[in-house]
């Protein structure tokens, strides 16, 4: 449908008002709300992910796209029974203990949400025990930790160790990210994966929750 393509283009362009208006028009025209998400909004955000990864789009543009997509989701959400909402999995996210940086993490959350993941964001300065508590409460598929300081990234290992001590490590996948973090650090501390940016974090969560 040409309108789906138009909607995808509007998401890519970060056209908040356009996405909102077109979503409302589609709802008025009785288009299936799940189809609006899967065939209009999602394909646009997928393109954004690819372009961001390739360096063809930058942080402010990605945020505009994610906000445009969220405007469409907000309108269709009440029309879809909670159980029918397409969900790719549940991701529990937090910036580790001692670290207050959250701009990158918010971007990761936005892209994950746009890809259909349910996000539980614990916030910043999250101690290992708090991650453990939250895993018990929310039973996520993936735990995502963010750190921007070389000093605080060490808390990622403490969190993984705490999950092991509580017998929870095998029940969740753990991913890490943030400027000082690397793939080799992820391997060293026993994480399931590392993502250098928000698009890669989305791909990684898709891979890890695929089975
Ligand atoms: Co701070 N800071 N900061 N800071 N800060 C850095 C990180 C620093 C590199 C600046 C510098 O010296 N050049 C430096 C760290 C040095 C180091 O340890 N190697 C630093 C420092 C030292 C500090 C303080 C100690 C400064 C001081 O007080 N003396 C202090 C620490 C406070 C604390 O946390 N306890 C501090 C404070 C702050 C502010 C509060 C002022 C502010 C944060 C505001 C906020 O986040 N709400 C701030 C900022 C803004 C920065 C810089 C300038 C920008 C960070 C940012 O938002 N980048 C930063 C320098 C820089 O990076 N140029 C710096 C944009 C963001 C989109 O990118 O966060 O990398 P990024 O996220 C990316 C990827 O890393 C990845 O995807 C994101 C999107 O693509 N990613 C993940 C991130 N999390 C992920 C999680 C994943 C997967 C991917 O899976 C779960």
Short mmCIF file of C-alpha atoms and ligand atoms in Angstrom, two decimals:
data_model
loop_
_atom_site.label_atom_id
_atom_site.label_comp_id
_atom_site.label_asym_id
_atom_site.label_seq_id
_atom_site.Cartn_x
_atom_site.Cartn_y
_atom_site.Cartn_z
CA UNK A 1 0.00 0.00 0.00
CA UNK A 2 1.42 3.38 -1.00
CA UNK A 3 0.39 4.85 2.35
CA UNK A 4 2.66 2.38 4.20
CA UNK A 5 5.64 3.53 2.13
CA UNK A 6 4.72 7.14 2.83
CA UNK A 7 4.55 6.41 6.53
CA UNK A 8 7.98 4.71 6.48
CA UNK A 9 9.44 7.72 4.67
CA UNK A 10 7.93 10.04 7.29
CA UNK A 11 9.48 7.99 10.11
CA UNK A 12 12.87 8.15 8.36
CA UNK A 13 12.47 11.93 7.95
CA UNK A 14 11.49 12.31 11.62
CA UNK A 15 8.22 13.92 10.53
CA UNK A 16 6.35 13.78 13.85
CA UNK A 17 3.24 15.68 12.69
CA UNK A 18 3.09 13.76 9.40
CA UNK A 19 3.26 10.34 11.08
CA UNK A 20 0.62 11.39 13.60
CA UNK A 21 -1.77 12.63 10.90
CA UNK A 22 -1.26 9.65 8.59
CA UNK A 23 -1.67 7.17 11.45
CA UNK A 24 -4.94 8.82 12.42
CA UNK A 25 -6.12 8.75 8.79
CA UNK A 26 -5.30 5.04 8.54
CA UNK A 27 -7.14 4.34 11.81
CA UNK A 28 -10.16 6.27 10.46
CA UNK A 29 -9.93 4.20 7.25
CA UNK A 30 -10.09 1.01 9.40
CA UNK A 31 -6.57 -0.16 8.54
CA UNK A 32 -5.52 -2.99 10.89
CA UNK A 33 -3.54 -1.32 13.74
CA UNK A 34 -0.96 -4.14 13.87
CA UNK A 35 -0.39 -3.70 10.15
CA UNK A 36 0.15 0.04 10.71
CA UNK A 37 3.00 -0.91 13.07
CA UNK A 38 4.47 -3.82 11.11
CA UNK A 39 4.10 -2.49 7.57
CA UNK A 40 4.35 1.29 8.05
CA UNK A 41 6.22 2.31 11.20
CA UNK A 42 8.68 -0.58 11.70
CA UNK A 43 10.13 -0.69 8.15
CA UNK A 44 10.92 3.03 8.44
CA UNK A 45 12.73 2.53 11.74
CA UNK A 46 14.63 -0.45 10.31
CA UNK A 47 16.01 1.84 7.59
CA UNK A 48 16.97 4.39 10.28
CA UNK A 49 18.90 1.65 12.10
CA UNK A 50 20.81 0.69 8.97
CA UNK A 51 21.62 4.33 8.07
CA UNK A 52 22.69 5.17 11.65
CA UNK A 53 25.04 2.19 11.66
CA UNK A 54 26.52 3.25 8.33
CA UNK A 55 27.10 6.79 9.62
CA UNK A 56 24.53 8.25 7.19
CA UNK A 57 22.29 9.43 10.04
CA UNK A 58 23.28 11.02 13.34
CA UNK A 59 21.98 11.01 16.92
CA UNK A 60 19.57 14.00 16.69
CA UNK A 61 18.02 12.63 13.48
CA UNK A 62 17.59 9.17 14.99
CA UNK A 63 15.91 10.70 18.02
CA UNK A 64 13.51 12.62 15.73
CA UNK A 65 12.67 9.38 13.90
CA UNK A 66 12.11 7.50 17.15
CA UNK A 67 9.83 10.29 18.39
CA UNK A 68 7.88 10.26 15.12
CA UNK A 69 7.46 6.50 15.39
CA UNK A 70 6.37 6.82 19.03
CA UNK A 71 3.66 9.30 17.95
CA UNK A 72 2.18 6.64 15.66
CA UNK A 73 2.47 3.89 18.27
CA UNK A 74 0.69 6.06 20.86
CA UNK A 75 -2.34 6.34 18.56
CA UNK A 76 -2.60 2.64 17.65
CA UNK A 77 -1.73 1.24 21.09
CA UNK A 78 -5.21 1.71 22.65
CA UNK A 79 -6.72 -0.19 19.70
CA UNK A 80 -4.63 -3.28 20.26
CA UNK A 81 -5.26 -5.63 23.17
CA UNK A 82 -2.11 -5.71 25.30
CA UNK A 83 -1.56 -9.41 24.52
CA UNK A 84 -1.68 -8.79 20.75
CA UNK A 85 0.83 -5.93 20.77
CA UNK A 86 3.80 -7.18 18.75
CA UNK A 87 6.64 -7.63 21.23
CA UNK A 88 10.08 -8.83 20.37
CA UNK A 89 11.00 -9.45 24.02
CA UNK A 90 11.59 -7.68 27.32
CA UNK A 91 14.82 -5.77 27.94
CA UNK A 92 15.83 -4.48 31.36
CA UNK A 93 18.23 -1.56 30.99
CA UNK A 94 20.31 0.51 33.40
CA UNK A 95 23.41 2.67 33.68
CA UNK A 96 25.76 0.96 36.12
CA UNK A 97 26.67 1.96 39.67
CA UNK A 98 28.49 5.27 40.05
CA UNK A 99 27.62 6.39 36.51
CA UNK A 100 25.12 9.14 35.71
CA UNK A 101 25.41 9.21 31.90
CA UNK A 102 22.14 8.28 30.21
CA UNK A 103 21.86 10.04 26.85
CA UNK A 104 23.21 7.06 24.89
CA UNK A 105 21.14 4.63 26.93
CA UNK A 106 17.98 6.61 26.14
CA UNK A 107 18.83 6.38 22.46
CA UNK A 108 19.31 2.61 22.81
CA UNK A 109 15.92 2.38 24.55
CA UNK A 110 14.19 4.36 21.82
CA UNK A 111 15.56 2.16 19.06
CA UNK A 112 14.76 -1.04 20.94
CA UNK A 113 11.22 0.18 21.59
CA UNK A 114 10.83 1.10 17.96
CA UNK A 115 11.87 -2.46 17.07
CA UNK A 116 9.08 -3.84 19.26
CA UNK A 117 10.94 -4.58 22.51
CA UNK A 118 9.37 -3.82 25.86
CA UNK A 119 11.81 -1.70 27.88
CA UNK A 120 12.17 -1.50 31.63
CA UNK A 121 14.60 1.32 32.33
CA UNK A 122 15.97 1.23 35.87
CA UNK A 123 17.68 4.61 35.42
CA UNK A 124 21.24 5.55 36.36
CA UNK A 125 23.67 4.56 39.14
CA UNK A 126 22.25 1.05 39.38
CA UNK A 127 24.04 -1.24 41.82
CA UNK A 128 24.44 -4.98 41.04
CA UNK A 129 21.93 -5.88 43.79
CA UNK A 130 19.33 -3.62 42.17
CA UNK A 131 19.81 -5.32 38.78
CA UNK A 132 19.39 -8.70 40.52
CA UNK A 133 16.21 -7.55 42.29
CA UNK A 134 14.78 -6.22 39.02
CA UNK A 135 15.58 -9.44 37.12
CA UNK A 136 13.66 -11.40 39.76
CA UNK A 137 10.72 -8.99 39.55
CA UNK A 138 10.46 -8.41 35.78
CA UNK A 139 11.90 -11.64 34.34
CA UNK A 140 13.43 -9.95 31.25
CA UNK A 141 14.85 -11.77 28.23
CA UNK A 142 17.85 -9.43 28.13
CA UNK A 143 19.69 -7.29 30.69
CA UNK A 144 21.44 -4.29 29.12
CA UNK A 145 24.08 -2.32 30.98
CA UNK A 146 25.49 1.04 29.94
CA UNK A 147 28.70 2.68 31.23
CA UNK A 148 30.51 5.81 30.02
CA UNK A 149 33.35 5.87 32.53
CA UNK A 150 36.38 3.59 32.59
CA UNK A 151 35.97 3.43 36.37
CA UNK A 152 32.30 2.36 36.36
CA UNK A 153 32.53 -0.24 33.59
CA UNK A 154 34.03 -2.56 36.20
CA UNK A 155 30.61 -2.68 37.86
CA UNK A 156 29.36 -4.60 34.80
CA UNK A 157 31.40 -7.62 35.91
CA UNK A 158 30.12 -7.24 39.49
CA UNK A 159 26.55 -7.31 38.15
CA UNK A 160 27.18 -10.44 36.08
CA UNK A 161 28.81 -12.09 39.13
CA UNK A 162 25.82 -11.10 41.27
CA UNK A 163 23.44 -12.65 38.71
CA UNK A 164 25.53 -15.84 38.83
CA UNK A 165 25.50 -15.92 42.63
CA UNK A 166 21.70 -15.67 42.61
CA UNK A 167 21.39 -18.47 40.02
CA UNK A 168 19.88 -16.06 37.47
CA UNK A 169 22.67 -15.84 34.90
CA UNK A 170 21.37 -18.69 32.73
CA UNK A 171 17.88 -17.20 32.60
CA UNK A 172 18.86 -13.93 30.91
CA UNK A 173 21.13 -12.72 28.15
CA UNK A 174 23.44 -9.88 29.15
CA UNK A 175 24.56 -7.15 26.79
CA UNK A 176 26.81 -4.19 27.47
CA UNK A 177 27.63 -0.90 25.77
CA UNK A 178 28.97 2.61 26.24
CA UNK A 179 31.98 4.53 24.92
CA UNK A 180 34.79 2.79 26.91
CA UNK A 181 33.34 -0.71 26.50
CA UNK A 182 34.67 -3.16 23.89
CA UNK A 183 33.93 -6.61 22.51
CA UNK A 184 36.99 -8.04 24.25
CA UNK A 185 35.86 -6.56 27.58
CA UNK A 186 32.45 -8.19 27.05
CA UNK A 187 34.15 -11.55 26.50
CA UNK A 188 36.42 -11.02 29.48
CA UNK A 189 33.54 -10.44 31.92
CA UNK A 190 31.26 -13.11 30.45
CA UNK A 191 28.60 -10.93 28.81
CA UNK A 192 26.63 -12.42 25.90
CA UNK A 193 27.34 -9.47 23.68
CA UNK A 194 28.58 -5.93 23.16
CA UNK A 195 27.04 -3.25 20.96
CA UNK A 196 28.89 -0.10 19.88
CA UNK A 197 25.71 1.87 19.19
CA UNK A 198 21.92 1.84 19.44
CA UNK A 199 21.34 0.19 16.07
CA UNK A 200 23.82 -2.58 16.88
CA UNK A 201 22.18 -3.04 20.31
CA UNK A 202 18.85 -3.58 18.55
CA UNK A 203 20.36 -6.13 16.15
CA UNK A 204 22.05 -7.90 19.05
CA UNK A 205 18.82 -8.14 21.08
CA UNK A 206 17.01 -9.47 17.99
CA UNK A 207 19.71 -12.14 17.57
CA UNK A 208 19.78 -13.11 21.25
CA UNK A 209 15.99 -13.41 21.52
CA UNK A 210 15.50 -15.15 18.18
CA UNK A 211 15.22 -18.68 19.63
CO1 LIG B 1 30.75 12.92 31.22
N1 LIG B 1 32.40 12.03 30.68
N2 LIG B 1 31.40 13.00 33.08
N3 LIG B 1 29.13 13.91 31.55
N4 LIG B 1 30.52 13.02 29.35
C1 LIG B 1 32.50 11.61 29.30
C2 LIG B 1 32.00 10.18 29.15
C3 LIG B 1 34.06 11.73 29.03
C4 LIG B 1 34.58 10.81 27.93
C5 LIG B 1 34.40 13.21 28.74
C6 LIG B 1 35.90 13.42 28.56
O1 LIG B 1 36.64 13.49 29.47
N5 LIG B 1 36.34 13.53 27.32
C7 LIG B 1 34.65 11.40 30.45
C8 LIG B 1 34.94 9.93 30.73
C9 LIG B 1 36.41 9.59 30.75
C10 LIG B 1 36.59 8.15 30.99
O2 LIG B 1 36.24 7.61 31.99
N6 LIG B 1 37.17 7.50 29.99
C11 LIG B 1 33.56 11.96 31.34
C12 LIG B 1 33.75 12.34 32.69
C13 LIG B 1 35.15 12.24 33.23
C14 LIG B 1 32.68 12.80 33.51
C15 LIG B 1 32.77 13.23 34.98
C16 LIG B 1 33.65 12.36 35.90
C17 LIG B 1 33.22 14.68 34.97
C18 LIG B 1 33.47 15.28 36.33
O3 LIG B 1 32.54 15.47 37.07
N7 LIG B 1 34.72 15.49 36.62
C19 LIG B 1 31.30 13.19 35.44
C20 LIG B 1 30.91 11.81 35.98
C21 LIG B 1 29.50 11.80 36.54
C22 LIG B 1 29.08 10.38 36.83
O4 LIG B 1 28.62 9.73 35.94
N8 LIG B 1 29.27 9.95 38.06
C23 LIG B 1 30.60 13.42 34.12
C24 LIG B 1 29.36 14.03 34.01
C25 LIG B 1 28.71 14.30 32.82
C26 LIG B 1 27.41 15.09 32.72
C27 LIG B 1 26.43 14.81 33.87
C28 LIG B 1 27.75 16.56 32.70
C29 LIG B 1 26.89 14.68 31.29
C30 LIG B 1 25.93 13.48 31.30
C31 LIG B 1 24.47 13.89 31.14
C32 LIG B 1 23.61 12.69 30.91
O5 LIG B 1 23.99 11.68 30.35
N9 LIG B 1 22.39 12.83 31.36
C33 LIG B 1 28.19 14.23 30.63
C34 LIG B 1 28.36 14.12 29.23
C35 LIG B 1 27.20 14.61 28.37
C36 LIG B 1 29.51 13.55 28.65
C37 LIG B 1 29.92 13.49 27.15
C38 LIG B 1 30.31 14.90 26.77
C39 LIG B 1 28.87 13.00 26.18
C40 LIG B 1 28.28 11.62 26.49
C41 LIG B 1 27.09 11.40 25.57
O6 LIG B 1 25.95 11.60 25.97
N10 LIG B 1 27.35 11.05 24.29
C42 LIG B 1 31.14 12.48 27.19
C43 LIG B 1 32.21 12.80 26.16
C44 LIG B 1 31.90 12.17 24.82
O7 LIG B 1 31.43 11.06 24.74
N11 LIG B 1 32.17 12.91 23.79
C45 LIG B 1 31.50 12.44 28.62
C46 LIG B 1 26.32 10.91 23.26
C47 LIG B 1 25.71 9.51 23.32
C48 LIG B 1 24.65 9.36 22.23
O8 LIG B 1 26.74 8.57 23.06
O9 LIG B 1 26.76 7.79 25.46
O10 LIG B 1 28.51 6.97 23.81
P1 LIG B 1 27.13 7.40 24.06
O11 LIG B 1 26.13 6.23 23.69
C49 LIG B 1 26.22 5.51 22.46
C50 LIG B 1 27.13 4.27 22.54
O12 LIG B 1 28.14 4.36 23.52
C51 LIG B 1 26.18 3.14 22.74
O13 LIG B 1 25.04 3.54 22.03
C52 LIG B 1 24.85 4.95 22.22
C53 LIG B 1 24.13 5.51 21.03
O14 LIG B 1 24.69 5.14 19.83
N12 LIG B 1 25.72 2.73 24.06
C54 LIG B 1 25.23 1.48 24.26
C55 LIG B 1 25.61 3.41 25.22
N13 LIG B 1 25.06 2.65 26.15
C56 LIG B 1 24.80 1.45 25.59
C57 LIG B 1 24.21 0.31 26.11
C58 LIG B 1 24.09 -0.80 25.27
C59 LIG B 1 24.53 -0.77 23.95
C60 LIG B 1 25.09 0.38 23.42
O15 LIG B 1 23.55 -1.96 25.66
C61 LIG B 1 22.83 -1.99 26.85
#
